[in-house]
Amino acid sequence: MIGFFDSGFGGLTVLKRVVQKLPEYNYLYLGDNARAPYGGRSQETVYEYTIQAANFLFKKGCRLVIIACNTVSSGALRRIQQEFLPVAYPDRKVIGVIRPSAEELVDGGCRKIGILATEGVVKSKIYTEEFEKLDPSARIFYQACPLLVPIIEAGKQDEEHSDVVVSEYLDSLFAQEVEIDTILLSCTHYPILYKAFRRHTPPHVKIITQGPIIADKLRDYLARHPETEERLSREGTRAFFFTDFSERFNRLASVFYGEPIQSMPATLGSSD
Ligand code: DGL
C-alpha cells in the first residue's frame, strides 16, 4: 500500500493525480485536519505530528509514504528519513514533494521562480537549498500566503474575499521581481485556488501545481526501486482517514479529490 499524508485536505490534490497515473496500486490517505493548518507551527511540532502520522500509516501496512505537504516536507522529512526511519522502520520509505518539484522546474528551464507557500516553508528556505544543488543560477522569490489554507479548509475558496487575498499575495511577489517567469504553487492546498491565481498573473507566466509532478516522479521512483515496488499491493483500493469530521467535510473532500470519498476516523498520538 502507498500512504499519503497531509495536514488536511490539500494532499488529496496530489493523490488525485497519482491515482489517475498509477491506478493499480492500493492507496491510504491520512489528513490531520483536526490540527491543520500546520503552516504556522514550529518544526518541532510538525516533526512530532509527522512521526504520529508515519506510525499510523506504517501500522496500516504502507510500505511507502508520500508526504503530500510542503510544510511537512520542509519541516520534518529529513529528520524522518535520517533519524526516525532507520530506527523504527528500516525497511520502509518516506518521500516528499520539494525535491521532485525543484527538479521539474530546473528541467523545464525556469529561471526566476516565485514560490507561494505557507510561512513554515518560506522560513525554511528549503527551495533555495534544493535549487542551489540543482541549478544555482535559478533565482527564487518567496511569498508566504498564511490566509489561504484557512480559507480553503473552511470551504470559502469561491468567495470574493479569497480572490482579493490571492491578488494581494501576487502583488507582493511581483513587487520583489517583476520578471518572474514561473510560479510554483508550493502548497498542496493552493490548486483549489488555481483559477484565482491565473486571473491575477500575467499570461506569459507559468503557474505550476505539484500533483502532476509527483505522479510522474512517483512512477519513475517505483521503476528505479523494484525492491519497494514489488512489495506494493495492487487491488486498486483507496482508503481515506481524517482526524476530524464536520458538516462540510464530505463536500470539501470531494472538492479536493474530484469525487465523493468514504472517510474513516483516525486518532493520532502516542498510543497509535
Ligand atoms: N498543504 C500543506 C502544504 O503543502 C499546508 C497546509 C498547512 O498549513 O497545514 O504546505
PDB file of C-alpha atoms and ligand atoms in Angstrom:
ATOM      1  CA  MET A   1       0.000   0.000   0.000  1.00  0.00           C
ATOM      2  CA  ILE A   2       1.136   3.565  -0.687  1.00  0.00           C
ATOM      3  CA  GLY A   3       0.396   6.061   2.100  1.00  0.00           C
ATOM      4  CA  PHE A   4      -0.256   9.759   1.627  1.00  0.00           C
ATOM      5  CA  PHE A   5      -0.018  12.271   4.428  1.00  0.00           C
ATOM      6  CA  ASP A   6      -1.071  15.896   4.561  1.00  0.00           C
ATOM      7  CA  SER A   7      -2.051  18.309   7.314  1.00  0.00           C
ATOM      8  CA  GLY A   8      -5.591  18.249   5.943  1.00  0.00           C
ATOM      9  CA  PHE A   9      -7.293  18.043   2.581  1.00  0.00           C
ATOM     10  CA  GLY A  10      -4.525  19.503   0.383  1.00  0.00           C
ATOM     11  CA  GLY A  11      -2.741  16.234  -0.292  1.00  0.00           C
ATOM     12  CA  LEU A  12      -5.909  14.985  -1.991  1.00  0.00           C
ATOM     13  CA  THR A  13      -4.998  17.228  -4.950  1.00  0.00           C
ATOM     14  CA  VAL A  14      -1.802  15.198  -5.274  1.00  0.00           C
ATOM     15  CA  LEU A  15      -3.392  11.808  -4.635  1.00  0.00           C
ATOM     16  CA  LYS A  16      -5.985  12.533  -7.310  1.00  0.00           C
ATOM     17  CA  ARG A  17      -3.251  12.968  -9.961  1.00  0.00           C
ATOM     18  CA  VAL A  18      -1.300   9.972  -8.708  1.00  0.00           C
ATOM     19  CA  VAL A  19      -4.251   7.565  -8.901  1.00  0.00           C
ATOM     20  CA  GLN A  20      -5.017   8.812 -12.416  1.00  0.00           C
ATOM     21  CA  LYS A  21      -1.486   7.891 -13.467  1.00  0.00           C
ATOM     22  CA  LEU A  22      -0.950   4.784 -11.315  1.00  0.00           C
ATOM     23  CA  PRO A  23      -4.427   3.358 -10.643  1.00  0.00           C
ATOM     24  CA  GLU A  24      -3.327  -0.210  -9.982  1.00  0.00           C
ATOM     25  CA  TYR A  25      -1.850   0.331  -6.510  1.00  0.00           C
ATOM     26  CA  ASN A  26      -3.642   0.444  -3.153  1.00  0.00           C
ATOM     27  CA  TYR A  27      -3.627   3.880  -1.524  1.00  0.00           C
ATOM     28  CA  LEU A  28      -4.285   5.057   2.005  1.00  0.00           C
ATOM     29  CA  TYR A  29      -4.679   8.778   2.663  1.00  0.00           C
ATOM     30  CA  LEU A  30      -4.324  10.397   6.072  1.00  0.00           C
ATOM     31  CA  GLY A  31      -5.314  14.032   6.628  1.00  0.00           C
ATOM     32  CA  ASP A  32      -4.705  15.569  10.042  1.00  0.00           C
ATOM     33  CA  ASN A  33      -7.416  18.175   9.542  1.00  0.00           C
ATOM     34  CA  ALA A  34      -8.124  18.372  13.302  1.00  0.00           C
ATOM     35  CA  ARG A  35      -4.734  20.062  13.715  1.00  0.00           C
ATOM     36  CA  ALA A  36      -4.481  21.880  10.355  1.00  0.00           C
ATOM     37  CA  PRO A  37      -3.098  24.283   9.373  1.00  0.00           C
ATOM     38  CA  TYR A  38       0.471  23.216  10.088  1.00  0.00           C
ATOM     39  CA  GLY A  39       1.895  26.226   8.211  1.00  0.00           C
ATOM     40  CA  GLY A  40       2.425  28.449  11.264  1.00  0.00           C
ATOM     41  CA  ARG A  41       3.592  25.649  13.617  1.00  0.00           C
ATOM     42  CA  SER A  42       7.163  25.076  14.770  1.00  0.00           C
ATOM     43  CA  GLN A  43       9.345  22.486  13.057  1.00  0.00           C
ATOM     44  CA  GLU A  44       9.476  20.502  16.300  1.00  0.00           C
ATOM     45  CA  THR A  45       5.671  20.259  16.439  1.00  0.00           C
ATOM     46  CA  VAL A  46       5.418  19.362  12.752  1.00  0.00           C
ATOM     47  CA  TYR A  47       8.050  16.639  13.312  1.00  0.00           C
ATOM     48  CA  GLU A  48       6.106  15.189  16.272  1.00  0.00           C
ATOM     49  CA  TYR A  49       2.858  15.149  14.294  1.00  0.00           C
ATOM     50  CA  THR A  50       4.603  13.547  11.339  1.00  0.00           C
ATOM     51  CA  ILE A  51       6.014  10.733  13.465  1.00  0.00           C
ATOM     52  CA  GLN A  52       2.484  10.048  14.692  1.00  0.00           C
ATOM     53  CA  ALA A  53       1.204  10.036  11.116  1.00  0.00           C
ATOM     54  CA  ALA A  54       4.020   7.774   9.906  1.00  0.00           C
ATOM     55  CA  ASN A  55       3.322   5.319  12.740  1.00  0.00           C
ATOM     56  CA  PHE A  56      -0.345   5.285  11.785  1.00  0.00           C
ATOM     57  CA  LEU A  57       0.345   4.682   8.084  1.00  0.00           C
ATOM     58  CA  PHE A  58       3.034   2.040   8.618  1.00  0.00           C
ATOM     59  CA  LYS A  59       0.856   0.158  11.111  1.00  0.00           C
ATOM     60  CA  LYS A  60      -1.873   0.086   8.486  1.00  0.00           C
ATOM     61  CA  GLY A  61       0.600  -1.637   6.156  1.00  0.00           C
ATOM     62  CA  CYS A  62       2.019   1.151   3.972  1.00  0.00           C
ATOM     63  CA  ARG A  63       5.447   0.298   2.521  1.00  0.00           C
ATOM     64  CA  LEU A  64       5.978   3.746   1.082  1.00  0.00           C
ATOM     65  CA  VAL A  65       4.647   7.084   2.339  1.00  0.00           C
ATOM     66  CA  ILE A  66       4.391  10.253   0.273  1.00  0.00           C
ATOM     67  CA  ILE A  67       4.426  13.412   2.342  1.00  0.00           C
ATOM     68  CA  ALA A  68       1.965  15.318   0.145  1.00  0.00           C
ATOM     69  CA  CYS A  69       2.558  18.540   2.034  1.00  0.00           C
ATOM     70  CA  ASN A  70       5.296  21.124   1.569  1.00  0.00           C
ATOM     71  CA  THR A  71       5.134  22.263   5.175  1.00  0.00           C
ATOM     72  CA  VAL A  72       5.821  18.749   6.437  1.00  0.00           C
ATOM     73  CA  SER A  73       8.356  18.061   3.683  1.00  0.00           C
ATOM     74  CA  SER A  74      10.314  21.181   4.642  1.00  0.00           C
ATOM     75  CA  GLY A  75       9.949  20.856   8.403  1.00  0.00           C
ATOM     76  CA  ALA A  76      10.221  17.159   9.098  1.00  0.00           C
ATOM     77  CA  LEU A  77      11.122  14.986   6.107  1.00  0.00           C
ATOM     78  CA  ARG A  78      14.891  14.982   6.537  1.00  0.00           C
ATOM     79  CA  ARG A  79      14.679  14.057  10.222  1.00  0.00           C
ATOM     80  CA  ILE A  80      12.102  11.382   9.483  1.00  0.00           C
ATOM     81  CA  GLN A  81      14.415   9.862   6.858  1.00  0.00           C
ATOM     82  CA  GLN A  82      17.616  10.197   8.856  1.00  0.00           C
ATOM     83  CA  GLU A  83      16.552   9.699  12.482  1.00  0.00           C
ATOM     84  CA  PHE A  84      13.148   8.023  12.691  1.00  0.00           C
ATOM     85  CA  LEU A  85      13.048   5.503   9.823  1.00  0.00           C
ATOM     86  CA  PRO A  86      16.441   3.827  10.355  1.00  0.00           C
ATOM     87  CA  VAL A  87      15.495   3.028  13.958  1.00  0.00           C
ATOM     88  CA  ALA A  88      11.735   2.458  13.785  1.00  0.00           C
ATOM     89  CA  TYR A  89      11.045   1.200  10.232  1.00  0.00           C
ATOM     90  CA  PRO A  90      14.298   0.460   8.399  1.00  0.00           C
ATOM     91  CA  ASP A  91      12.506  -1.338   5.552  1.00  0.00           C
ATOM     92  CA  ARG A  92      10.001   1.484   4.758  1.00  0.00           C
ATOM     93  CA  LYS A  93      10.407   4.636   2.713  1.00  0.00           C
ATOM     94  CA  VAL A  94       9.134   8.199   3.062  1.00  0.00           C
ATOM     95  CA  ILE A  95       9.454  10.730   0.255  1.00  0.00           C
ATOM     96  CA  GLY A  96       8.360  14.354  -0.055  1.00  0.00           C
ATOM     97  CA  VAL A  97       7.280  16.923  -2.627  1.00  0.00           C
ATOM     98  CA  ILE A  98      10.030  19.558  -2.559  1.00  0.00           C
ATOM     99  CA  ARG A  99      12.937  17.891  -4.331  1.00  0.00           C
ATOM    100  CA  PRO A 100      10.748  16.458  -7.160  1.00  0.00           C
ATOM    101  CA  SER A 101       9.169  19.883  -7.728  1.00  0.00           C
ATOM    102  CA  ALA A 102      12.551  21.622  -7.861  1.00  0.00           C
ATOM    103  CA  GLU A 103      13.850  19.001 -10.323  1.00  0.00           C
ATOM    104  CA  GLU A 104      10.848  19.510 -12.583  1.00  0.00           C
ATOM    105  CA  LEU A 105      11.300  23.281 -12.659  1.00  0.00           C
ATOM    106  CA  VAL A 106      15.007  23.004 -13.411  1.00  0.00           C
ATOM    107  CA  ASP A 107      14.282  20.501 -16.212  1.00  0.00           C
ATOM    108  CA  GLY A 108      11.672  22.914 -17.568  1.00  0.00           C
ATOM    109  CA  GLY A 109      14.258  25.716 -17.802  1.00  0.00           C
ATOM    110  CA  CYS A 110      12.569  28.003 -15.255  1.00  0.00           C
ATOM    111  CA  ARG A 111      14.899  30.870 -14.249  1.00  0.00           C
ATOM    112  CA  LYS A 112      13.035  33.296 -11.985  1.00  0.00           C
ATOM    113  CA  ILE A 113      10.760  31.321  -9.779  1.00  0.00           C
ATOM    114  CA  GLY A 114       8.102  32.573  -7.405  1.00  0.00           C
ATOM    115  CA  ILE A 115       7.380  30.190  -4.550  1.00  0.00           C
ATOM    116  CA  LEU A 116       3.954  30.673  -2.959  1.00  0.00           C
ATOM    117  CA  ALA A 117       3.821  28.708   0.270  1.00  0.00           C
ATOM    118  CA  THR A 118       2.999  28.599   3.953  1.00  0.00           C
ATOM    119  CA  GLU A 119       5.055  30.546   6.491  1.00  0.00           C
ATOM    120  CA  GLY A 120       6.796  27.350   7.588  1.00  0.00           C
ATOM    121  CA  VAL A 121       8.037  26.614   4.072  1.00  0.00           C
ATOM    122  CA  VAL A 122       9.106  30.209   3.453  1.00  0.00           C
ATOM    123  CA  LYS A 123      11.046  30.365   6.733  1.00  0.00           C
ATOM    124  CA  SER A 124      12.806  27.085   5.987  1.00  0.00           C
ATOM    125  CA  LYS A 125      14.176  28.404   2.648  1.00  0.00           C
ATOM    126  CA  ILE A 126      14.156  24.759   1.597  1.00  0.00           C
ATOM    127  CA  TYR A 127      13.581  25.550  -2.084  1.00  0.00           C
ATOM    128  CA  THR A 128      16.674  27.776  -2.176  1.00  0.00           C
ATOM    129  CA  GLU A 129      18.659  24.862  -0.752  1.00  0.00           C
ATOM    130  CA  GLU A 130      17.324  22.433  -3.354  1.00  0.00           C
ATOM    131  CA  PHE A 131      17.829  24.810  -6.277  1.00  0.00           C
ATOM    132  CA  GLU A 132      21.386  25.543  -5.152  1.00  0.00           C
ATOM    133  CA  LYS A 133      22.132  21.830  -5.575  1.00  0.00           C
ATOM    134  CA  LEU A 134      20.348  21.505  -8.926  1.00  0.00           C
ATOM    135  CA  ASP A 135      20.864  24.854 -10.671  1.00  0.00           C
ATOM    136  CA  PRO A 136      22.496  27.626  -8.636  1.00  0.00           C
ATOM    137  CA  SER A 137      21.717  30.181 -11.356  1.00  0.00           C
ATOM    138  CA  ALA A 138      17.942  29.909 -10.777  1.00  0.00           C
ATOM    139  CA  ARG A 139      16.598  32.780  -8.679  1.00  0.00           C
ATOM    140  CA  ILE A 140      13.977  32.100  -6.047  1.00  0.00           C
ATOM    141  CA  PHE A 141      11.450  34.596  -4.651  1.00  0.00           C
ATOM    142  CA  TYR A 142       9.176  33.638  -1.770  1.00  0.00           C
ATOM    143  CA  GLN A 143       5.763  34.851  -0.780  1.00  0.00           C
ATOM    144  CA  ALA A 144       4.100  33.418   2.323  1.00  0.00           C
ATOM    145  CA  CYS A 145       0.318  33.132   1.974  1.00  0.00           C
ATOM    146  CA  PRO A 146      -0.852  32.383   5.531  1.00  0.00           C
ATOM    147  CA  LEU A 147      -4.518  33.198   4.893  1.00  0.00           C
ATOM    148  CA  LEU A 148      -5.028  30.721   2.073  1.00  0.00           C
ATOM    149  CA  VAL A 149      -5.051  27.368   3.876  1.00  0.00           C
ATOM    150  CA  PRO A 150      -7.587  28.555   6.494  1.00  0.00           C
ATOM    151  CA  ILE A 151      -9.779  29.967   3.685  1.00  0.00           C
ATOM    152  CA  ILE A 152      -9.602  26.693   1.747  1.00  0.00           C
ATOM    153  CA  GLU A 153     -10.076  24.411   4.763  1.00  0.00           C
ATOM    154  CA  ALA A 154     -13.149  26.496   5.622  1.00  0.00           C
ATOM    155  CA  GLY A 155     -14.517  25.894   2.104  1.00  0.00           C
ATOM    156  CA  LYS A 156     -14.543  29.634   1.336  1.00  0.00           C
ATOM    157  CA  GLN A 157     -12.392  29.486  -1.809  1.00  0.00           C
ATOM    158  CA  ASP A 158     -15.199  30.716  -4.070  1.00  0.00           C
ATOM    159  CA  GLU A 159     -15.971  33.812  -2.029  1.00  0.00           C
ATOM    160  CA  GLU A 160     -14.924  37.213  -3.291  1.00  0.00           C
ATOM    161  CA  HIS A 161     -12.501  37.964  -0.479  1.00  0.00           C
ATOM    162  CA  SER A 162     -10.360  34.931  -1.396  1.00  0.00           C
ATOM    163  CA  ASP A 163      -9.805  36.497  -4.824  1.00  0.00           C
ATOM    164  CA  VAL A 164      -8.696  39.744  -3.184  1.00  0.00           C
ATOM    165  CA  VAL A 165      -6.305  37.895  -0.882  1.00  0.00           C
ATOM    166  CA  VAL A 166      -4.781  35.980  -3.813  1.00  0.00           C
ATOM    167  CA  SER A 167      -4.259  39.153  -5.811  1.00  0.00           C
ATOM    168  CA  GLU A 168      -2.560  40.879  -2.841  1.00  0.00           C
ATOM    169  CA  TYR A 169      -0.143  37.990  -2.371  1.00  0.00           C
ATOM    170  CA  LEU A 170       0.688  38.031  -6.075  1.00  0.00           C
ATOM    171  CA  ASP A 171       1.259  41.790  -5.998  1.00  0.00           C
ATOM    172  CA  SER A 172       3.768  41.321  -3.148  1.00  0.00           C
ATOM    173  CA  LEU A 173       5.518  38.562  -5.073  1.00  0.00           C
ATOM    174  CA  PHE A 174       5.842  40.578  -8.292  1.00  0.00           C
ATOM    175  CA  ALA A 175       6.947  43.622  -6.281  1.00  0.00           C
ATOM    176  CA  GLN A 176      10.073  41.620  -5.421  1.00  0.00           C
ATOM    177  CA  GLU A 177      10.808  40.780  -9.071  1.00  0.00           C
ATOM    178  CA  VAL A 178       8.679  41.812 -11.988  1.00  0.00           C
ATOM    179  CA  GLU A 179      10.242  39.313 -14.400  1.00  0.00           C
ATOM    180  CA  ILE A 180       9.268  36.152 -12.591  1.00  0.00           C
ATOM    181  CA  ASP A 181       8.713  33.501 -15.287  1.00  0.00           C
ATOM    182  CA  THR A 182       7.232  30.698 -13.197  1.00  0.00           C
ATOM    183  CA  ILE A 183       5.091  30.445 -10.100  1.00  0.00           C
ATOM    184  CA  LEU A 184       5.121  27.208  -8.151  1.00  0.00           C
ATOM    185  CA  LEU A 185       2.046  26.651  -6.011  1.00  0.00           C
ATOM    186  CA  SER A 186       4.168  25.140  -3.246  1.00  0.00           C
ATOM    187  CA  CYS A 187       1.297  24.158  -1.030  1.00  0.00           C
ATOM    188  CA  THR A 188      -0.913  21.241  -1.924  1.00  0.00           C
ATOM    189  CA  HIS A 189      -3.990  23.262  -0.961  1.00  0.00           C
ATOM    190  CA  TYR A 190      -3.416  26.031  -3.469  1.00  0.00           C
ATOM    191  CA  PRO A 191      -4.540  24.234  -6.676  1.00  0.00           C
ATOM    192  CA  ILE A 192      -8.067  24.750  -5.325  1.00  0.00           C
ATOM    193  CA  LEU A 193      -7.494  28.468  -5.981  1.00  0.00           C
ATOM    194  CA  TYR A 194      -5.777  27.913  -9.338  1.00  0.00           C
ATOM    195  CA  LYS A 195      -8.301  29.981 -11.302  1.00  0.00           C
ATOM    196  CA  ALA A 196      -7.841  32.961  -8.982  1.00  0.00           C
ATOM    197  CA  PHE A 197      -4.041  32.698  -9.305  1.00  0.00           C
ATOM    198  CA  ARG A 198      -4.376  32.516 -13.084  1.00  0.00           C
ATOM    199  CA  ARG A 199      -6.712  35.524 -13.202  1.00  0.00           C
ATOM    200  CA  HIS A 200      -4.196  37.751 -11.422  1.00  0.00           C
ATOM    201  CA  THR A 201      -0.992  36.519 -13.086  1.00  0.00           C
ATOM    202  CA  PRO A 202       0.314  37.776 -16.447  1.00  0.00           C
ATOM    203  CA  PRO A 203      -0.476  35.181 -19.146  1.00  0.00           C
ATOM    204  CA  HIS A 204       3.192  34.559 -20.069  1.00  0.00           C
ATOM    205  CA  VAL A 205       3.986  33.426 -16.503  1.00  0.00           C
ATOM    206  CA  LYS A 206       3.626  29.677 -15.947  1.00  0.00           C
ATOM    207  CA  ILE A 207       1.734  28.515 -12.860  1.00  0.00           C
ATOM    208  CA  ILE A 208       2.795  25.036 -11.800  1.00  0.00           C
ATOM    209  CA  THR A 209       0.886  22.701  -9.480  1.00  0.00           C
ATOM    210  CA  GLN A 210       2.536  19.751  -7.819  1.00  0.00           C
ATOM    211  CA  GLY A 211       0.048  16.894  -8.375  1.00  0.00           C
ATOM    212  CA  PRO A 212       1.116  16.062 -11.943  1.00  0.00           C
ATOM    213  CA  ILE A 213       4.801  16.402 -10.996  1.00  0.00           C
ATOM    214  CA  ILE A 214       4.505  13.993  -8.080  1.00  0.00           C
ATOM    215  CA  ALA A 215       2.561  11.492 -10.210  1.00  0.00           C
ATOM    216  CA  ASP A 216       5.371  11.399 -12.820  1.00  0.00           C
ATOM    217  CA  LYS A 217       8.141  11.322 -10.243  1.00  0.00           C
ATOM    218  CA  LEU A 218       6.468   8.543  -8.276  1.00  0.00           C
ATOM    219  CA  ARG A 219       6.207   6.425 -11.417  1.00  0.00           C
ATOM    220  CA  ASP A 220       9.955   6.996 -12.021  1.00  0.00           C
ATOM    221  CA  TYR A 221      10.771   6.277  -8.380  1.00  0.00           C
ATOM    222  CA  LEU A 222       8.939   2.949  -8.463  1.00  0.00           C
ATOM    223  CA  ALA A 223      10.723   1.990 -11.684  1.00  0.00           C
ATOM    224  CA  ARG A 224      14.073   2.739 -10.016  1.00  0.00           C
ATOM    225  CA  HIS A 225      13.192   0.945  -6.768  1.00  0.00           C
ATOM    226  CA  PRO A 226      11.843  -2.502  -7.675  1.00  0.00           C
ATOM    227  CA  GLU A 227      12.552  -3.724  -4.116  1.00  0.00           C
ATOM    228  CA  THR A 228       9.821  -1.337  -2.901  1.00  0.00           C
ATOM    229  CA  GLU A 229       7.551  -1.600  -5.930  1.00  0.00           C
ATOM    230  CA  GLU A 230       7.369  -5.410  -5.770  1.00  0.00           C
ATOM    231  CA  ARG A 231       6.023  -5.242  -2.218  1.00  0.00           C
ATOM    232  CA  LEU A 232       3.136  -2.889  -3.003  1.00  0.00           C
ATOM    233  CA  SER A 233      -0.345  -4.388  -3.105  1.00  0.00           C
ATOM    234  CA  ARG A 234      -2.339  -3.799  -6.290  1.00  0.00           C
ATOM    235  CA  GLU A 235      -6.048  -4.250  -5.922  1.00  0.00           C
ATOM    236  CA  GLY A 236      -6.724  -0.616  -6.784  1.00  0.00           C
ATOM    237  CA  THR A 237      -8.206   0.112  -3.330  1.00  0.00           C
ATOM    238  CA  ARG A 238      -8.408   3.604  -1.803  1.00  0.00           C
ATOM    239  CA  ALA A 239      -8.945   4.357   1.896  1.00  0.00           C
ATOM    240  CA  PHE A 240      -9.255   7.804   3.435  1.00  0.00           C
ATOM    241  CA  PHE A 241      -8.625   8.622   7.099  1.00  0.00           C
ATOM    242  CA  PHE A 242      -9.131  12.002   8.745  1.00  0.00           C
ATOM    243  CA  THR A 243      -8.653  13.191  12.312  1.00  0.00           C
ATOM    244  CA  ASP A 244     -11.771  15.361  12.346  1.00  0.00           C
ATOM    245  CA  PHE A 245     -15.208  15.408  10.780  1.00  0.00           C
ATOM    246  CA  SER A 246     -17.613  18.270  10.392  1.00  0.00           C
ATOM    247  CA  GLU A 247     -20.686  19.086   8.344  1.00  0.00           C
ATOM    248  CA  ARG A 248     -18.720  20.479   5.469  1.00  0.00           C
ATOM    249  CA  PHE A 249     -16.364  17.526   5.449  1.00  0.00           C
ATOM    250  CA  ASN A 250     -17.735  15.470   2.560  1.00  0.00           C
ATOM    251  CA  ARG A 251     -18.247  18.485   0.350  1.00  0.00           C
ATOM    252  CA  LEU A 252     -14.687  19.683   0.913  1.00  0.00           C
ATOM    253  CA  ALA A 253     -13.137  16.274   0.492  1.00  0.00           C
ATOM    254  CA  SER A 254     -14.827  15.865  -2.872  1.00  0.00           C
ATOM    255  CA  VAL A 255     -13.752  19.352  -3.982  1.00  0.00           C
ATOM    256  CA  PHE A 256     -10.140  18.368  -3.388  1.00  0.00           C
ATOM    257  CA  TYR A 257     -10.333  14.806  -4.704  1.00  0.00           C
ATOM    258  CA  GLY A 258     -12.797  15.436  -7.506  1.00  0.00           C
ATOM    259  CA  GLU A 259     -15.204  12.673  -6.481  1.00  0.00           C
ATOM    260  CA  PRO A 260     -17.043  11.681  -3.313  1.00  0.00           C
ATOM    261  CA  ILE A 261     -14.979   9.734  -0.813  1.00  0.00           C
ATOM    262  CA  GLN A 262     -15.856   7.446   2.074  1.00  0.00           C
ATOM    263  CA  SER A 263     -13.793   8.544   5.041  1.00  0.00           C
ATOM    264  CA  MET A 264     -12.855   6.903   8.304  1.00  0.00           C
ATOM    265  CA  PRO A 265     -11.765   8.424  11.609  1.00  0.00           C
ATOM    266  CA  ALA A 266      -8.112   8.365  12.627  1.00  0.00           C
ATOM    267  CA  THR A 267      -6.689   9.033  16.066  1.00  0.00           C
ATOM    268  CA  LEU A 268      -3.073  10.081  16.143  1.00  0.00           C
ATOM    269  CA  GLY A 269      -0.928  10.130  19.251  1.00  0.00           C
ATOM    270  CA  SER A 270       1.397   8.149  21.440  1.00  0.00           C
ATOM    271  CA  SER A 271      -0.921   5.154  21.529  1.00  0.00           C
ATOM    272  CA  ASP A 272      -1.082   4.750  17.682  1.00  0.00           C
TER     273      ASP A 272
HETATM  274  N1  DGL B   1      -0.904  21.552   2.248  1.00  0.00           N
HETATM  275  C1  DGL B   1       0.183  21.986   3.051  1.00  0.00           C
HETATM  276  C2  DGL B   1       1.420  22.301   2.235  1.00  0.00           C
HETATM  277  O1  DGL B   1       1.573  21.764   1.144  1.00  0.00           O
HETATM  278  C3  DGL B   1      -0.028  23.101   4.008  1.00  0.00           C
HETATM  279  C4  DGL B   1      -1.033  23.150   4.890  1.00  0.00           C
HETATM  280  C5  DGL B   1      -0.952  23.719   6.252  1.00  0.00           C
HETATM  281  O2  DGL B   1      -0.543  24.869   6.509  1.00  0.00           O
HETATM  282  O3  DGL B   1      -1.396  22.951   7.062  1.00  0.00           O
HETATM  283  O4  DGL B   1       2.252  23.042   2.669  1.00  0.00           O
END
